[in-house]
C-alpha cells in the first residue's frame, strides 16, 4: 500500500536475443519506452544487457515468477543499476535536469513500475497482488548489492557485432563456398505449388 501505482509505462520494451543466454535492450530500437513516475520524473533506459528479472530458476514454475512477467519494471531496474555503474544519470527531472539515484531509490522505482502494471489489468493482463510485489521488492532490496556494485556492462560490441552471414558476404571466398555448399548439400525437390481440395498426410 505504500507504493504509488499511478506511474505511466510508455510503450513496451523490445528485447533482442544476441546469443545463447545473452539478451539486450537496444535503445535505438526502443525510442518510446519509458516510465513516468508519479512525481513526474522520467526514466528512459539506455542500451543494456538484461535477463529480465533475476528470478532463480527453481521459482520459474510459480505463477508470475518468470523473468519476464514484469518486463517493464525489470528493464527499468536493470537500467538504473547500470546507469549507476557507468556513472551516468538514470532519469530526468520535470525541469529537465539529469537525475542520479541510490540503490534504495532504484529498488523502489522498480516497485512503482510493477504496481503501475498491476493497476492496469485491462492493458497488461496482470493480476493485483500485494504479496507478489512485497516478495519481489524484498528480494532485490536484500540481495541486489552485488549487482549494484559490480563493473559496468558495455553492450556496444554485442549490439553492433555482425552475424556470421553478414561477415561472409564481404569475403572473396564466398563464391567458392557457395559452390561447395551446393555440391554437398542435398536440396529436396520443389513441391507441387498448387493446393488440393483434400487433406494431405
Short mmCIF file of C-alpha atoms in Angstrom, two decimals:
data_model
loop_
_atom_site.label_atom_id
_atom_site.label_comp_id
_atom_site.label_asym_id
_atom_site.label_seq_id
_atom_site.Cartn_x
_atom_site.Cartn_y
_atom_site.Cartn_z
CA UNK A 1 0.00 0.00 0.00
CA UNK A 2 2.98 2.31 0.44
CA UNK A 3 3.91 2.04 -3.25
CA UNK A 4 2.32 4.61 -5.56
CA UNK A 5 0.92 2.87 -8.64
CA UNK A 6 -0.05 6.00 -10.57
CA UNK A 7 3.06 5.94 -12.74
CA UNK A 8 2.76 5.58 -16.50
CA UNK A 9 4.51 2.93 -18.57
CA UNK A 10 5.07 4.42 -22.02
CA UNK A 11 5.42 1.88 -24.83
CA UNK A 12 6.64 -1.67 -24.36
CA UNK A 13 10.23 -2.86 -24.13
CA UNK A 14 11.52 -4.90 -27.06
CA UNK A 15 14.32 -7.27 -26.06
CA UNK A 16 16.81 -8.60 -28.62
CA UNK A 17 18.39 -12.05 -28.47
CA UNK A 18 22.05 -11.77 -29.49
CA UNK A 19 23.48 -15.16 -28.49
CA UNK A 20 22.55 -18.01 -26.13
CA UNK A 21 21.55 -16.53 -22.77
CA UNK A 22 22.51 -13.01 -23.89
CA UNK A 23 19.66 -10.54 -24.25
CA UNK A 24 20.00 -6.84 -24.98
CA UNK A 25 17.69 -3.88 -24.70
CA UNK A 26 18.71 -1.62 -27.60
CA UNK A 27 17.72 2.00 -27.01
CA UNK A 28 17.81 2.76 -30.75
CA UNK A 29 15.04 0.22 -31.34
CA UNK A 30 13.01 1.34 -28.31
CA UNK A 31 12.59 5.03 -28.91
CA UNK A 32 9.38 5.45 -26.94
CA UNK A 33 9.74 3.09 -23.97
CA UNK A 34 9.99 4.94 -20.65
CA UNK A 35 8.47 5.14 -17.18
CA UNK A 36 6.95 8.36 -15.89
CA UNK A 37 6.99 8.22 -12.10
CA UNK A 38 4.09 9.58 -10.05
CA UNK A 39 6.36 12.56 -9.19
CA UNK A 40 6.80 13.18 -12.98
CA UNK A 41 10.43 12.10 -13.13
CA UNK A 42 11.10 10.23 -16.38
CA UNK A 43 13.28 7.15 -16.68
CA UNK A 44 14.13 6.13 -20.25
CA UNK A 45 16.64 3.28 -20.38
CA UNK A 46 19.82 3.35 -22.40
CA UNK A 47 21.11 0.22 -24.13
CA UNK A 48 21.83 -2.54 -21.63
CA UNK A 49 22.26 -6.25 -21.18
CA UNK A 50 19.27 -7.73 -19.41
CA UNK A 51 17.98 -11.10 -18.31
CA UNK A 52 14.61 -9.72 -17.29
CA UNK A 53 14.05 -10.37 -13.62
CA UNK A 54 16.88 -12.22 -11.92
CA UNK A 55 14.47 -14.88 -10.68
CA UNK A 56 16.06 -18.18 -9.55
CA UNK A 57 15.13 -20.97 -11.98
CA UNK A 58 13.60 -23.00 -9.16
CA UNK A 59 10.88 -20.33 -8.84
CA UNK A 60 10.01 -20.04 -12.55
CA UNK A 61 7.26 -22.64 -12.24
CA UNK A 62 5.38 -20.44 -9.77
CA UNK A 63 2.74 -18.15 -11.20
CA UNK A 64 4.04 -14.69 -12.14
CA UNK A 65 7.63 -15.57 -11.25
CA UNK A 66 9.02 -15.81 -14.78
CA UNK A 67 11.84 -13.38 -15.62
CA UNK A 68 9.50 -11.52 -17.99
CA UNK A 69 6.18 -11.20 -16.10
CA UNK A 70 7.08 -7.65 -15.10
CA UNK A 71 9.44 -6.91 -18.00
CA UNK A 72 8.92 -3.10 -17.98
CA UNK A 73 9.90 -2.95 -14.31
CA UNK A 74 12.87 -5.25 -14.72
CA UNK A 75 14.28 -3.33 -17.70
CA UNK A 76 13.87 0.00 -15.87
CA UNK A 77 15.53 -1.51 -12.79
CA UNK A 78 18.41 -3.02 -14.78
CA UNK A 79 18.97 0.36 -16.43
CA UNK A 80 19.06 2.21 -13.11
CA UNK A 81 21.67 -0.21 -11.77
CA UNK A 82 23.72 0.02 -14.98
CA UNK A 83 23.47 3.82 -15.04
CA UNK A 84 24.94 3.84 -11.53
CA UNK A 85 27.76 1.53 -12.60
CA UNK A 86 28.52 3.75 -15.61
CA UNK A 87 28.30 6.93 -13.54
CA UNK A 88 25.62 8.45 -15.79
CA UNK A 89 22.19 9.90 -14.96
CA UNK A 90 19.38 7.37 -14.89
CA UNK A 91 16.45 9.78 -15.13
CA UNK A 92 15.26 13.26 -15.93
CA UNK A 93 13.53 15.66 -13.52
CA UNK A 94 10.35 17.51 -14.56
CA UNK A 95 12.51 20.61 -15.14
CA UNK A 96 14.83 18.66 -17.47
CA UNK A 97 17.75 18.23 -15.09
CA UNK A 98 19.55 14.85 -15.10
CA UNK A 99 18.96 12.63 -12.08
CA UNK A 100 21.06 10.07 -10.25
CA UNK A 101 19.55 7.52 -7.86
CA UNK A 102 20.65 5.42 -4.91
CA UNK A 103 20.16 1.65 -4.86
CA UNK A 104 17.26 2.06 -2.44
CA UNK A 105 15.59 4.50 -4.82
CA UNK A 106 16.16 2.22 -7.83
CA UNK A 107 14.57 -0.70 -5.99
CA UNK A 108 11.60 1.47 -5.04
CA UNK A 109 11.15 2.68 -8.62
CA UNK A 110 11.01 -0.96 -9.72
CA UNK A 111 8.18 -1.47 -7.23
CA UNK A 112 6.41 1.59 -8.66
CA UNK A 113 6.57 0.16 -12.17
CA UNK A 114 5.24 -3.23 -11.04
CA UNK A 115 2.43 -1.54 -9.11
CA UNK A 116 1.60 0.62 -12.13
CA UNK A 117 1.43 -2.52 -14.29
CA UNK A 118 -0.81 -4.22 -11.73
CA UNK A 119 -3.12 -1.21 -11.63
CA UNK A 120 -3.95 -1.65 -15.34
CA UNK A 121 -5.06 -5.28 -15.72
CA UNK A 122 -7.14 -4.48 -18.80
CA UNK A 123 -3.96 -3.39 -20.61
CA UNK A 124 -1.29 -5.69 -19.22
CA UNK A 125 -3.38 -8.68 -18.06
CA UNK A 126 -1.55 -8.62 -14.75
CA UNK A 127 -3.29 -9.57 -11.55
CA UNK A 128 -3.05 -7.35 -8.50
CA UNK A 129 -1.04 -8.97 -5.71
CA UNK A 130 0.37 -7.06 -2.77
CA UNK A 131 2.15 -10.23 -1.65
CA UNK A 132 3.86 -10.67 -5.02
CA UNK A 133 5.03 -7.07 -5.04
CA UNK A 134 6.31 -7.37 -1.48
CA UNK A 135 8.27 -10.55 -2.24
CA UNK A 136 9.96 -9.15 -5.36
CA UNK A 137 10.82 -5.86 -3.69
CA UNK A 138 12.20 -7.67 -0.63
CA UNK A 139 14.41 -9.89 -2.82
CA UNK A 140 16.02 -7.05 -4.79
CA UNK A 141 16.47 -4.84 -1.75
CA UNK A 142 18.03 -7.74 0.18
CA UNK A 143 20.22 -9.35 -2.49
CA UNK A 144 20.91 -6.62 -5.08
CA UNK A 145 24.10 -5.22 -3.54
CA UNK A 146 26.42 -7.37 -5.63
CA UNK A 147 24.81 -6.29 -8.91
CA UNK A 148 24.76 -2.64 -7.80
CA UNK A 149 28.49 -2.63 -7.06
CA UNK A 150 29.88 -4.69 -9.94
CA UNK A 151 31.54 -3.26 -13.04
CA UNK A 152 29.58 -1.70 -15.89
CA UNK A 153 28.44 -3.92 -18.75
CA UNK A 154 29.06 -2.16 -22.09
CA UNK A 155 26.83 -3.53 -24.83
CA UNK A 156 28.07 -1.78 -27.99
CA UNK A 157 30.09 -4.82 -29.07
CA UNK A 158 27.08 -7.10 -28.62
CA UNK A 159 24.74 -4.78 -30.50
CA UNK A 160 26.99 -3.94 -33.42
CA UNK A 161 28.75 -7.30 -33.95
CA UNK A 162 27.92 -8.68 -37.41
CA UNK A 163 26.35 -12.11 -37.62
CA UNK A 164 28.38 -14.72 -39.48
CA UNK A 165 26.29 -14.42 -42.64
CA UNK A 166 26.89 -10.67 -42.83
CA UNK A 167 30.62 -11.15 -42.32
CA UNK A 168 30.94 -13.81 -45.01
CA UNK A 169 29.31 -11.63 -47.66
CA UNK A 170 32.44 -9.47 -47.76
CA UNK A 171 34.90 -12.35 -48.14
CA UNK A 172 36.38 -13.19 -51.57
CA UNK A 173 35.92 -16.89 -50.74
CA UNK A 174 32.14 -16.57 -50.82
CA UNK A 175 31.65 -17.78 -54.43
CA UNK A 176 33.82 -20.85 -53.76
CA UNK A 177 32.00 -21.55 -50.50
CA UNK A 178 28.62 -21.23 -52.22
CA UNK A 179 29.70 -23.66 -54.94
CA UNK A 180 30.99 -26.14 -52.40
CA UNK A 181 27.85 -25.86 -50.30
CA UNK A 182 25.69 -26.53 -53.37
CA UNK A 183 27.69 -29.69 -54.09
CA UNK A 184 27.49 -31.19 -50.61
CA UNK A 185 24.03 -30.02 -49.52
CA UNK A 186 21.20 -32.19 -50.80
CA UNK A 187 18.25 -29.98 -51.68
CA UNK A 188 14.77 -31.52 -51.65
CA UNK A 189 12.71 -31.41 -54.83
CA UNK A 190 10.42 -28.47 -55.33
CA UNK A 191 6.93 -29.44 -54.20
CA UNK A 192 3.79 -29.07 -56.28
CA UNK A 193 2.78 -25.43 -55.99
CA UNK A 194 -0.99 -25.82 -56.29
CA UNK A 195 -3.03 -26.67 -53.22
CA UNK A 196 -5.53 -29.53 -53.22
CA UNK A 197 -9.13 -29.83 -52.09
CA UNK A 198 -8.37 -32.92 -49.98
CA UNK A 199 -6.45 -33.12 -46.71
CA UNK A 200 -2.80 -34.09 -47.11
CA UNK A 201 -0.97 -36.63 -44.95
#
